[in-house]
JSON list of C-alpha atoms in Angstrom, two decimals:
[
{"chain": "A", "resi": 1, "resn": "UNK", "atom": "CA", "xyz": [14.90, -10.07, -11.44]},
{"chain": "A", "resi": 2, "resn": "UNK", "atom": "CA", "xyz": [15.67, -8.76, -8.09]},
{"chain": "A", "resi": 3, "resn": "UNK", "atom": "CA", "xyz": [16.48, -5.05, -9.51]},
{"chain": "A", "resi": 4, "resn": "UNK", "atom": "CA", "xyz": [13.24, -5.52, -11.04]},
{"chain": "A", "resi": 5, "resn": "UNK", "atom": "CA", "xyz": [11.48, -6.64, -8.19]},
{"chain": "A", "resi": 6, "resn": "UNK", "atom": "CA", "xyz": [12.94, -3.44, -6.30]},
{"chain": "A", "resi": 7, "resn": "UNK", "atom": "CA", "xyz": [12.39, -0.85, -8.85]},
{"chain": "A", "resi": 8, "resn": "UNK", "atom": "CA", "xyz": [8.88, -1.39, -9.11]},
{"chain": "A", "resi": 9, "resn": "UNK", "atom": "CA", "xyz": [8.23, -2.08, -5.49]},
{"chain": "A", "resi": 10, "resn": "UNK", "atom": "CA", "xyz": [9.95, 1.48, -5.11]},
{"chain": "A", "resi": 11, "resn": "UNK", "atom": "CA", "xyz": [7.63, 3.10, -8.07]},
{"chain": "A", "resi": 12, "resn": "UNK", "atom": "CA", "xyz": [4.67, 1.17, -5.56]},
{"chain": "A", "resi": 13, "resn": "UNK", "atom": "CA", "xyz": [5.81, 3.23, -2.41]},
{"chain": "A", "resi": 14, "resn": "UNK", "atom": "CA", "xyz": [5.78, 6.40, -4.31]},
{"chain": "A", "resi": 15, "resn": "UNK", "atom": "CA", "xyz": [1.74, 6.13, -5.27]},
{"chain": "A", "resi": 16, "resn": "UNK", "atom": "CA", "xyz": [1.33, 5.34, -1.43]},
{"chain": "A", "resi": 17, "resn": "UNK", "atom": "CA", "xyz": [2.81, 8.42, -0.22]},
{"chain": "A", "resi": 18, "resn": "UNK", "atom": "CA", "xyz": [1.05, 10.54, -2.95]},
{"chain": "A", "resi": 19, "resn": "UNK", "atom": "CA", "xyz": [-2.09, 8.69, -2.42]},
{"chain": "A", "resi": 20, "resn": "UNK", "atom": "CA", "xyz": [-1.26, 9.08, 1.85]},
{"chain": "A", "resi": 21, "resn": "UNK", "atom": "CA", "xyz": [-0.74, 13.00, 1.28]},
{"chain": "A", "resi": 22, "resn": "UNK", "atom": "CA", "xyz": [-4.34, 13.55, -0.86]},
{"chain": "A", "resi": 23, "resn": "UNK", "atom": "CA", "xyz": [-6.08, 11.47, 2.27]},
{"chain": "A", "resi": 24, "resn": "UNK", "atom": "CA", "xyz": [-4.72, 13.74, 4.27]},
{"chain": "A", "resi": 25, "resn": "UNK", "atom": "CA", "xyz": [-6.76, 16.54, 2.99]},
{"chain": "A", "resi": 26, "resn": "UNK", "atom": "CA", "xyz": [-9.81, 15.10, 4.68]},
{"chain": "A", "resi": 27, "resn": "UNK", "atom": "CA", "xyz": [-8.49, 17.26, 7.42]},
{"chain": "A", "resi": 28, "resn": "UNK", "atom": "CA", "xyz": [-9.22, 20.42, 5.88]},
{"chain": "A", "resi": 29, "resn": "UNK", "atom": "CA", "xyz": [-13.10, 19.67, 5.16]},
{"chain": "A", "resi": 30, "resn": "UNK", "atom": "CA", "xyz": [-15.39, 18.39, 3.08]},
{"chain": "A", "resi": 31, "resn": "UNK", "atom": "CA", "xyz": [-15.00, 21.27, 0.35]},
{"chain": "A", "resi": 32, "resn": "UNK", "atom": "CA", "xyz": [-11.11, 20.81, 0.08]},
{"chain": "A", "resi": 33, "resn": "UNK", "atom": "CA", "xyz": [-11.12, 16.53, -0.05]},
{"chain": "A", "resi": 34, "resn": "UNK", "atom": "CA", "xyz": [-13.82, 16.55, -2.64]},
{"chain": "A", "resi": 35, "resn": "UNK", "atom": "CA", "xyz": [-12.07, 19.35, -4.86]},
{"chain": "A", "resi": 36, "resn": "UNK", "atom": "CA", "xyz": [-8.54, 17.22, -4.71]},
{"chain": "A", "resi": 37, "resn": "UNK", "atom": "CA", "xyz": [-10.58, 13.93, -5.73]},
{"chain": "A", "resi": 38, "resn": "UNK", "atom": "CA", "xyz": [-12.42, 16.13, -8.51]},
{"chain": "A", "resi": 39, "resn": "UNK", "atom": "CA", "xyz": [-8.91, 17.86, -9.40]},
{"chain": "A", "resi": 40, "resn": "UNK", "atom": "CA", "xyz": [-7.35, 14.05, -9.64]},
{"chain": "A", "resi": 41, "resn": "UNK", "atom": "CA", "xyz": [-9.94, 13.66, -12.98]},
{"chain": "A", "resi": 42, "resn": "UNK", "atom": "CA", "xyz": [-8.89, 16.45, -14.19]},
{"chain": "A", "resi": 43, "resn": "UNK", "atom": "CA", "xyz": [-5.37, 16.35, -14.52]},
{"chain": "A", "resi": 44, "resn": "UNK", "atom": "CA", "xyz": [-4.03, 16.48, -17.97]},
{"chain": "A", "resi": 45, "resn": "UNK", "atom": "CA", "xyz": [-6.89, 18.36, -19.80]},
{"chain": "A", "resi": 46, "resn": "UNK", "atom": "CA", "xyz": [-7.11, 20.12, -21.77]},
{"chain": "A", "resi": 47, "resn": "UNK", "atom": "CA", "xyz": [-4.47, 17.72, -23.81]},
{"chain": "A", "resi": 48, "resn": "UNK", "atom": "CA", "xyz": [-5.70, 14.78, -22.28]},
{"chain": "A", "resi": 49, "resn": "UNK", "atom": "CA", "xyz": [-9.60, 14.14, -21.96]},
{"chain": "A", "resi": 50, "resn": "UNK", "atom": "CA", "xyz": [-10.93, 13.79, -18.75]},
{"chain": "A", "resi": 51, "resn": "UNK", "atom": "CA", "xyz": [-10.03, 11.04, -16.46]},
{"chain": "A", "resi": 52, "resn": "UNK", "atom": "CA", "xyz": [-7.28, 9.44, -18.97]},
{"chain": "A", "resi": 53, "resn": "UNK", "atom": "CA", "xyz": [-4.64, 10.49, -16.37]},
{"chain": "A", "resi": 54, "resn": "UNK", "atom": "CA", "xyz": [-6.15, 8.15, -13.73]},
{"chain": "A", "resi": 55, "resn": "UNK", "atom": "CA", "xyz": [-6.80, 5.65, -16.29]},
{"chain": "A", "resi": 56, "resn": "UNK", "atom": "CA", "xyz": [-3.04, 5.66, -17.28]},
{"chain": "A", "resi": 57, "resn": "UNK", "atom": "CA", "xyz": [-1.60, 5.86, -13.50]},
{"chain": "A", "resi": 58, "resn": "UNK", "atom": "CA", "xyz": [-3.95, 2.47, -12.63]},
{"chain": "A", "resi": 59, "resn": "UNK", "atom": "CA", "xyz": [-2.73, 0.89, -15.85]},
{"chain": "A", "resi": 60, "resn": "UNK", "atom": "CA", "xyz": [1.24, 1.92, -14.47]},
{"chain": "A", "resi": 61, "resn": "UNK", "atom": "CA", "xyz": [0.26, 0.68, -11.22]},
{"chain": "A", "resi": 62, "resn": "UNK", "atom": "CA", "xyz": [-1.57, -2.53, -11.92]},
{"chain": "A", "resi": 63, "resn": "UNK", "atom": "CA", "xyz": [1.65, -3.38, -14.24]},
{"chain": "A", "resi": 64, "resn": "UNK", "atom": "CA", "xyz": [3.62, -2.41, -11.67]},
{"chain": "A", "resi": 65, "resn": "UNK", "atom": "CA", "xyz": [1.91, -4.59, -9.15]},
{"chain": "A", "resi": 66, "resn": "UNK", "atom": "CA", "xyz": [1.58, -7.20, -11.31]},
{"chain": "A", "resi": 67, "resn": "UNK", "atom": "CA", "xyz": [5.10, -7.36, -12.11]},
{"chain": "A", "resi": 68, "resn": "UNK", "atom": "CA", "xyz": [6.44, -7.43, -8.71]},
{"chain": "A", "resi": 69, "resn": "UNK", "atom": "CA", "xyz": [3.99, -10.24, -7.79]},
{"chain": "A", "resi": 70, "resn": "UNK", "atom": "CA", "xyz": [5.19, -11.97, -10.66]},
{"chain": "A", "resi": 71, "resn": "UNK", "atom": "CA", "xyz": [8.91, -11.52, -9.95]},
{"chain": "A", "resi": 72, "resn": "UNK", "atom": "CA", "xyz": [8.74, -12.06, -6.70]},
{"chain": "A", "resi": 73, "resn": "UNK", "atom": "CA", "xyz": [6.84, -15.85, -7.12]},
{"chain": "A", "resi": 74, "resn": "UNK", "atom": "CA", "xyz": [9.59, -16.10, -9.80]},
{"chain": "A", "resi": 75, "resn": "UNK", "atom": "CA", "xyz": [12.34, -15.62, -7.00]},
{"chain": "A", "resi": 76, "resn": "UNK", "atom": "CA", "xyz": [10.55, -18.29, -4.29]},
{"chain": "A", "resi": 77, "resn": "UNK", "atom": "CA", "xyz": [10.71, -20.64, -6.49]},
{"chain": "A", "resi": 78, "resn": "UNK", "atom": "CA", "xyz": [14.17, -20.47, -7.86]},
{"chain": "A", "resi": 79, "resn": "UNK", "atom": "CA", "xyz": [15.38, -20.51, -4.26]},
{"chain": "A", "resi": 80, "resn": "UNK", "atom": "CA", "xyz": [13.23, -23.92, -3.25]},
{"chain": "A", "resi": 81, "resn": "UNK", "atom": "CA", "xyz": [15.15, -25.05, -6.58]},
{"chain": "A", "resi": 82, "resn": "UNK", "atom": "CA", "xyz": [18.37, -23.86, -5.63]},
{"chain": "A", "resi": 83, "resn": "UNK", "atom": "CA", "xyz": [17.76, -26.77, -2.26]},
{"chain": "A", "resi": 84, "resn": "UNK", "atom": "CA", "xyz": [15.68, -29.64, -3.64]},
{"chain": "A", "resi": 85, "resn": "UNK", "atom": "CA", "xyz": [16.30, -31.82, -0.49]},
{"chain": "A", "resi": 86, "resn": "UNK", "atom": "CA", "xyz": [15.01, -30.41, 2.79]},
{"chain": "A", "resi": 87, "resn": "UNK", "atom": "CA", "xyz": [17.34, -30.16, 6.00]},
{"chain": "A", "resi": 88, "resn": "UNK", "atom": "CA", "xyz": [16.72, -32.74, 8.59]},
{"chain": "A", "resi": 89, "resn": "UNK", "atom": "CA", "xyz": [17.21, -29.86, 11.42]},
{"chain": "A", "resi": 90, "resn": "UNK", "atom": "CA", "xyz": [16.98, -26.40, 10.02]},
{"chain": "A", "resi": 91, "resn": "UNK", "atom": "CA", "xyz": [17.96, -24.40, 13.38]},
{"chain": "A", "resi": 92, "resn": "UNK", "atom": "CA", "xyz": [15.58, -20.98, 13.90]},
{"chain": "A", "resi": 93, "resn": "UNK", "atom": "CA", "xyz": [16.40, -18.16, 11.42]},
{"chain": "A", "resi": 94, "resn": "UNK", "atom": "CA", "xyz": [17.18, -14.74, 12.90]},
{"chain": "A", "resi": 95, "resn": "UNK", "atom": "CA", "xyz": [15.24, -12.11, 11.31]},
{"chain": "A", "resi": 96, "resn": "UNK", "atom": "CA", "xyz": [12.53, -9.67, 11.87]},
{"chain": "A", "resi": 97, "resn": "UNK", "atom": "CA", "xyz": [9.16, -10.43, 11.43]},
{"chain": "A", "resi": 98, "resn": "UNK", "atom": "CA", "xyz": [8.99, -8.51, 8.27]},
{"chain": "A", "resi": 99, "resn": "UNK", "atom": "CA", "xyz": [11.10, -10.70, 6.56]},
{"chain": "A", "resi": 100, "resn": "UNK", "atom": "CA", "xyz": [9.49, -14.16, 8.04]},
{"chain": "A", "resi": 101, "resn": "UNK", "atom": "CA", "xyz": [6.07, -13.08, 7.19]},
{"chain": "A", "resi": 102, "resn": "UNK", "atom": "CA", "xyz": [7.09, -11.27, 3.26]},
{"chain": "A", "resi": 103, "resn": "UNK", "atom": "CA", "xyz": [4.96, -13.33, 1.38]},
{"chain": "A", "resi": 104, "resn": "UNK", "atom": "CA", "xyz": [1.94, -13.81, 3.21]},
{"chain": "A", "resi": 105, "resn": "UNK", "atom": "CA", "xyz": [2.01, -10.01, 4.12]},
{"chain": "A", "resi": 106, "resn": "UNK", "atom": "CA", "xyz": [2.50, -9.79, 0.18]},
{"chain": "A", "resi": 107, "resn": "UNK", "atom": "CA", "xyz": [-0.68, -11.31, 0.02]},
{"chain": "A", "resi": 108, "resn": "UNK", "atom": "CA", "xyz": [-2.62, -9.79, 2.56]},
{"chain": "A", "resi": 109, "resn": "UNK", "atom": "CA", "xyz": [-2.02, -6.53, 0.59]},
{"chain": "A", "resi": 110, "resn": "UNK", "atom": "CA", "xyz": [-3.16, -7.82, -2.55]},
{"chain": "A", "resi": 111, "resn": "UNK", "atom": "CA", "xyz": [-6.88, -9.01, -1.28]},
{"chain": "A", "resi": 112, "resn": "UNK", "atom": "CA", "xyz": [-6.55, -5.66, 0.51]},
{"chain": "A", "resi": 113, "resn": "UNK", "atom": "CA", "xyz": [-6.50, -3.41, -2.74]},
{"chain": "A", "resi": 114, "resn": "UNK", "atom": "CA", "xyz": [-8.69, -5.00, -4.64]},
{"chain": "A", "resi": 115, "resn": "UNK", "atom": "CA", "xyz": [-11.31, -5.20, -1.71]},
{"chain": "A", "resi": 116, "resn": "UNK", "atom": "CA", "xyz": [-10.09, -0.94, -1.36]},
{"chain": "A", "resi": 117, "resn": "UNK", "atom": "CA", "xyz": [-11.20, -0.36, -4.95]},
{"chain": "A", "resi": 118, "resn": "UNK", "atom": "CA", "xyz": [-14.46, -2.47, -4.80]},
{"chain": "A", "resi": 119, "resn": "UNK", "atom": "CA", "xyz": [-15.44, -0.44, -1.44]},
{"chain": "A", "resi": 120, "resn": "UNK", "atom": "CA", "xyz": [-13.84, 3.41, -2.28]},
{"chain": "A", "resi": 121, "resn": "UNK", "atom": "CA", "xyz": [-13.17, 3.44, -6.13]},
{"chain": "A", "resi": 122, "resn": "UNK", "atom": "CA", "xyz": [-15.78, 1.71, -7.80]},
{"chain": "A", "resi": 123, "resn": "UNK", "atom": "CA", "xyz": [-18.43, 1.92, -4.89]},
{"chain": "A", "resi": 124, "resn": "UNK", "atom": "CA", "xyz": [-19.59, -1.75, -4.95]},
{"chain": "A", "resi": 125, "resn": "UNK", "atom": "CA", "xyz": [-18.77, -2.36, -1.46]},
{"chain": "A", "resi": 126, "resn": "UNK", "atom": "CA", "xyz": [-20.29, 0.98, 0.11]},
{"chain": "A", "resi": 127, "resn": "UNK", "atom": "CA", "xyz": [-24.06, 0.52, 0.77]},
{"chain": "A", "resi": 128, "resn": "UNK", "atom": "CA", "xyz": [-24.15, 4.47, 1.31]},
{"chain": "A", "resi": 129, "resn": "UNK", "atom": "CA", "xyz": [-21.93, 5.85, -1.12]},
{"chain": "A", "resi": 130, "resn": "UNK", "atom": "CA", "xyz": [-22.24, 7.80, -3.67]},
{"chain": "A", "resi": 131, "resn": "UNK", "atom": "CA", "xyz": [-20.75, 8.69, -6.64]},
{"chain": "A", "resi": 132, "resn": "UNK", "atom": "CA", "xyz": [-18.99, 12.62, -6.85]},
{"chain": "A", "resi": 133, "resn": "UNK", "atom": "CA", "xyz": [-18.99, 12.76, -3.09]},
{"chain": "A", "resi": 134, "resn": "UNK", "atom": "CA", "xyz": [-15.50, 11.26, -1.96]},
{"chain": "A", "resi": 135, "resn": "UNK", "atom": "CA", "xyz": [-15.49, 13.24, 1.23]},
{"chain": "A", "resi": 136, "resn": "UNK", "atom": "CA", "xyz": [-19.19, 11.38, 2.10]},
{"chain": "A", "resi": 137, "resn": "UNK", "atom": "CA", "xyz": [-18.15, 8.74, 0.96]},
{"chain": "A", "resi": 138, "resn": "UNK", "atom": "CA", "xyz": [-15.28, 7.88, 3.31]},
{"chain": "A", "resi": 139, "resn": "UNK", "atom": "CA", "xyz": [-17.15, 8.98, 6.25]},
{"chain": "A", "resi": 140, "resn": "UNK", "atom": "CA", "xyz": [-19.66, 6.65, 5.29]},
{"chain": "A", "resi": 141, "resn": "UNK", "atom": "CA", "xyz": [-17.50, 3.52, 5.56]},
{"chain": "A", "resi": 142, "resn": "UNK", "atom": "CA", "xyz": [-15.69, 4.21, 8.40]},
{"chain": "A", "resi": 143, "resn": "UNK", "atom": "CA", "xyz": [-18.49, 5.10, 9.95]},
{"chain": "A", "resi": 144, "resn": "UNK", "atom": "CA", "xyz": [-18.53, 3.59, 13.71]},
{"chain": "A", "resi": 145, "resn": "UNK", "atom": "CA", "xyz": [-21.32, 1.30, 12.97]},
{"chain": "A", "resi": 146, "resn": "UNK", "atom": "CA", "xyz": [-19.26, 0.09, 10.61]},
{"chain": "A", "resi": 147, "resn": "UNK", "atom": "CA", "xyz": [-16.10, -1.34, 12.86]},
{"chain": "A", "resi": 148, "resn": "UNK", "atom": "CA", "xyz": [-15.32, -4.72, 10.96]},
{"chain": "A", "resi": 149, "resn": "UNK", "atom": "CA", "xyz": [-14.01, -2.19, 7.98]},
{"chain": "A", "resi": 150, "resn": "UNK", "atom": "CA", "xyz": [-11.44, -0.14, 10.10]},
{"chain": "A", "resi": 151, "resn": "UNK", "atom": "CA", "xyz": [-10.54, -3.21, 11.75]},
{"chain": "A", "resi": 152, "resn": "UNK", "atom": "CA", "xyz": [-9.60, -4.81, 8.39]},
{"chain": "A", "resi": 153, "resn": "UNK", "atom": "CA", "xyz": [-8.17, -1.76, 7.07]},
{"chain": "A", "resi": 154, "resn": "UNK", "atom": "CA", "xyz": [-6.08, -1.47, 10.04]},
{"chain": "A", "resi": 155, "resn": "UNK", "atom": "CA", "xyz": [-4.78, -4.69, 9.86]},
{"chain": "A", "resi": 156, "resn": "UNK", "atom": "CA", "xyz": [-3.70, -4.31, 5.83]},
{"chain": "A", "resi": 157, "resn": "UNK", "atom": "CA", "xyz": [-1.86, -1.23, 6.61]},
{"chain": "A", "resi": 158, "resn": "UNK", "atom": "CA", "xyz": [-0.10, -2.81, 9.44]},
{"chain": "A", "resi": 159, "resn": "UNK", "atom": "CA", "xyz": [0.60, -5.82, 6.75]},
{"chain": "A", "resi": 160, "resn": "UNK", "atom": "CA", "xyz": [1.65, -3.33, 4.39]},
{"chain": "A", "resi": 161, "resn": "UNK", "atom": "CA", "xyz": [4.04, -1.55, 7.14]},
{"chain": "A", "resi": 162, "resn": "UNK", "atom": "CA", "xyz": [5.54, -4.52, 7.87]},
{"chain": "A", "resi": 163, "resn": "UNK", "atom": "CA", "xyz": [5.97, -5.16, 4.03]},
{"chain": "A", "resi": 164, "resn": "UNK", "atom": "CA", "xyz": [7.29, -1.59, 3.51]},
{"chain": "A", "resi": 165, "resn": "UNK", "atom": "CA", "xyz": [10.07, -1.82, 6.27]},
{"chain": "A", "resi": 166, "resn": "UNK", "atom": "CA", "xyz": [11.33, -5.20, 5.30]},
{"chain": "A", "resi": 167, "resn": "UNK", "atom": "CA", "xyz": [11.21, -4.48, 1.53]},
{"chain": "A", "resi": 168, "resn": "UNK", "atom": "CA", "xyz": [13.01, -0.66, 1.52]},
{"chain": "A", "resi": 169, "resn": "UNK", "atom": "CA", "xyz": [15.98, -2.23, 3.10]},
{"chain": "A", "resi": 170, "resn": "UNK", "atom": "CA", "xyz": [16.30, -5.27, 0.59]},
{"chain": "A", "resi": 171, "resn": "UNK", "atom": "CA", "xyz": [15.67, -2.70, -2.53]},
{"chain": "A", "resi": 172, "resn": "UNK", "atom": "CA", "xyz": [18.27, -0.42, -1.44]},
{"chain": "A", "resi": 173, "resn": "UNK", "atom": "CA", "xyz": [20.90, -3.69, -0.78]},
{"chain": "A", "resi": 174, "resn": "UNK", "atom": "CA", "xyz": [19.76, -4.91, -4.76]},
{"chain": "A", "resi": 175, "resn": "UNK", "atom": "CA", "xyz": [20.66, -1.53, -5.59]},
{"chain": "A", "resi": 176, "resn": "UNK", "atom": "CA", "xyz": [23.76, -1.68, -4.29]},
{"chain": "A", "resi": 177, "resn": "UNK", "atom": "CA", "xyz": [24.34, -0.50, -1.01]},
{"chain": "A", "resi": 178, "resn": "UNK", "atom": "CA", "xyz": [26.54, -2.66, 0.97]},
{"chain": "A", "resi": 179, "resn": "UNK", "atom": "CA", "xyz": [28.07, -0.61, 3.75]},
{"chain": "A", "resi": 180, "resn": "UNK", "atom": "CA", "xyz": [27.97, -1.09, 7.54]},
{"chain": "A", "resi": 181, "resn": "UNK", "atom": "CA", "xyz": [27.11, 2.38, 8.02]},
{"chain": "A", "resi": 182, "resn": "UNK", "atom": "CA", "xyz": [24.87, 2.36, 4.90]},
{"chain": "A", "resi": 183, "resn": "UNK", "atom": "CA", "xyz": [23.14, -0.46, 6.35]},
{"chain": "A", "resi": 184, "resn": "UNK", "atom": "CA", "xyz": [22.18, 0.97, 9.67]},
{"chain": "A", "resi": 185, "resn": "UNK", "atom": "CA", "xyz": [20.66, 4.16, 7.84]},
{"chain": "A", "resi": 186, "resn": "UNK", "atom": "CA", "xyz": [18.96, 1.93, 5.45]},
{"chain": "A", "resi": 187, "resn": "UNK", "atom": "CA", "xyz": [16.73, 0.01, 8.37]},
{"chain": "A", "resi": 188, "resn": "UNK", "atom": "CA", "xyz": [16.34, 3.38, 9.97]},
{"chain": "A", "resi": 189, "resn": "UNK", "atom": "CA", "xyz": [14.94, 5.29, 6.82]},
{"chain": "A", "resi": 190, "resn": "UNK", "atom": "CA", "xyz": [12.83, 2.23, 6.22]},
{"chain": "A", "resi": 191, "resn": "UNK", "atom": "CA", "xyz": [11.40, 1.91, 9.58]},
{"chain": "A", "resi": 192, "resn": "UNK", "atom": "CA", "xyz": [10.90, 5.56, 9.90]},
{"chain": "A", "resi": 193, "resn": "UNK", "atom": "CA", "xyz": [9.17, 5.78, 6.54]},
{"chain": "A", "resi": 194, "resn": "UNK", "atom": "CA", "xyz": [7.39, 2.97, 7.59]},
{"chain": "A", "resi": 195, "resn": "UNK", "atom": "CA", "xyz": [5.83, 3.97, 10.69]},
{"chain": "A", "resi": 196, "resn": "UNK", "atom": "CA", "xyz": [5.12, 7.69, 8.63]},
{"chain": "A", "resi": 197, "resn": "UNK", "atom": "CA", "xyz": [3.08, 5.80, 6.25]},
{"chain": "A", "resi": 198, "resn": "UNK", "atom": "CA", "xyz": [1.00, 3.58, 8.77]},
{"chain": "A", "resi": 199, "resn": "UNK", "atom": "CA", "xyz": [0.52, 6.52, 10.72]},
{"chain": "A", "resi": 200, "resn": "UNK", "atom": "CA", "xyz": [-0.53, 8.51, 7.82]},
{"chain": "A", "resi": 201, "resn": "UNK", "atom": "CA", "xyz": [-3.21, 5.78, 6.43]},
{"chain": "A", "resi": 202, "resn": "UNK", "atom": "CA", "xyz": [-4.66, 5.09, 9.67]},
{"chain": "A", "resi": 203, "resn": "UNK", "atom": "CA", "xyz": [-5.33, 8.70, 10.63]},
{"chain": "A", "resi": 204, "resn": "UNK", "atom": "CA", "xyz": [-8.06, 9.03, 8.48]},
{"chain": "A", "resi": 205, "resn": "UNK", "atom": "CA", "xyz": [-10.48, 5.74, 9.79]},
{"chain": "A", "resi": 206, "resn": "UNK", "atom": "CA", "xyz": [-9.59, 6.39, 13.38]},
{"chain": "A", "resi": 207, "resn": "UNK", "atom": "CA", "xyz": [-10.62, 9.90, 13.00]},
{"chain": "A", "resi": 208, "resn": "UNK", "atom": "CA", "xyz": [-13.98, 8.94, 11.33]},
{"chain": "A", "resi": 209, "resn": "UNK", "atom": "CA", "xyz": [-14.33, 6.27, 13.90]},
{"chain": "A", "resi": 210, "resn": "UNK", "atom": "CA", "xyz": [-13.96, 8.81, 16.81]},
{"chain": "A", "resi": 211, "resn": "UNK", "atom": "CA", "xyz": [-15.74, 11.52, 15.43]},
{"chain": "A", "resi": 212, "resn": "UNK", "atom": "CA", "xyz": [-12.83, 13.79, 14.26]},
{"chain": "A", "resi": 213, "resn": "UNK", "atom": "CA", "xyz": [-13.92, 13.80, 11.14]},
{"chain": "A", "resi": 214, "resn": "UNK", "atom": "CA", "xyz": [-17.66, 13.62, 10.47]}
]
């Protein structure tokens, strides 16, 4: 369950780095963000029709997701199992704050990407969007007037950072690594990849918001 739980969180951090690098392309204008998102449709064709690629990928993902939700409730409980009877003092943990705060952070994210899809994929969210103009369309909801959404968004990829850290260094210990010295690259990689991501996602509202990107 745990291998499980690891290879499809890892599958999970893949699509966030692909999905970091195409937001990204905001950058170079309006003209090269809305080709990328028409390009993303078009993947596939002629041998697929159009949009079936993105229709598969969402169906990977939401399995994906959906799995490591699952195993990971799976796990919680089999550990409150595994000690029926609480102790009377249970002295303070050591950890980071990652690993303290893995399951609510777990479920910050979720509410988080279903509110993303509501506001960016499907639209329903976005009083101003409209459909075919991505690059608009972003500008348009991080718009400054519109605060309480890069607050919120800034706060879910700071959950998700968090999440990311913490959960790279666990997947890579289910996988097998169980070195000292493996160990110390482990939390480095994962707090390094970490901070890349968060970085990454939160370029994009905070250059809206400042008028970096208009």
């Amino acid at each position: 369950m745990k291998i499980f739980m690891a290879v499809t969180g890892i599958l999970l951090v893949l699509f966030l780095y692909a999905h970091m690098i195409g937001n990204l392309k905001i950058f170079f204008g309006e003209g090269t963000f809305d080709h990328y998102a028409h390009w993303l449709r078009t993947i596939g064709t002629p041998i697929l029709p159009n949009e079936w690629y993105l229709w598969i990928q969402r169906g990977g993902l939401t399995i994906a997701v959906v799995g490591h939700v699952v195993a990971a409730t799976i796990l919680a409980r089999r550990a409150r199992r595994a000690r029926p009877v609480k102790y009377a003092h249970r002295p303070k943990v050591q950890g980071s704050y990652a690993a303290r705060t893995m399951r609510w952070g777990g479920v910050i994210i979720l509410l988080f990407v279903i509110y993303h899809i509501l506001d960016l994929t499907t639209l329903t969210l976005n009083p101003k969007a409209e459909s075919g103009h991505p690059y608009a369309n972003v500008v348009a909801d991080f718009a400054p007037g519109r605060w309480y959404v890069t607050l919120f968004y800034t706060l879910a990829i700071v959950a998700i950072g968090f999440h990311l850290r913490h959960g790279l260094f666990s997947a890579v210990r289910t996988l097998g690594q169980q070195k000292p010295r493996g160990e110390v690259i482990a939390r480095a990689t994962a707090l390094a990849l970490s901070l890349i991501l968060v970085i990454g996602y939160l370029s994009v509202p905070f250059a809206v918001l400042t008028g970096l990107v208009d």
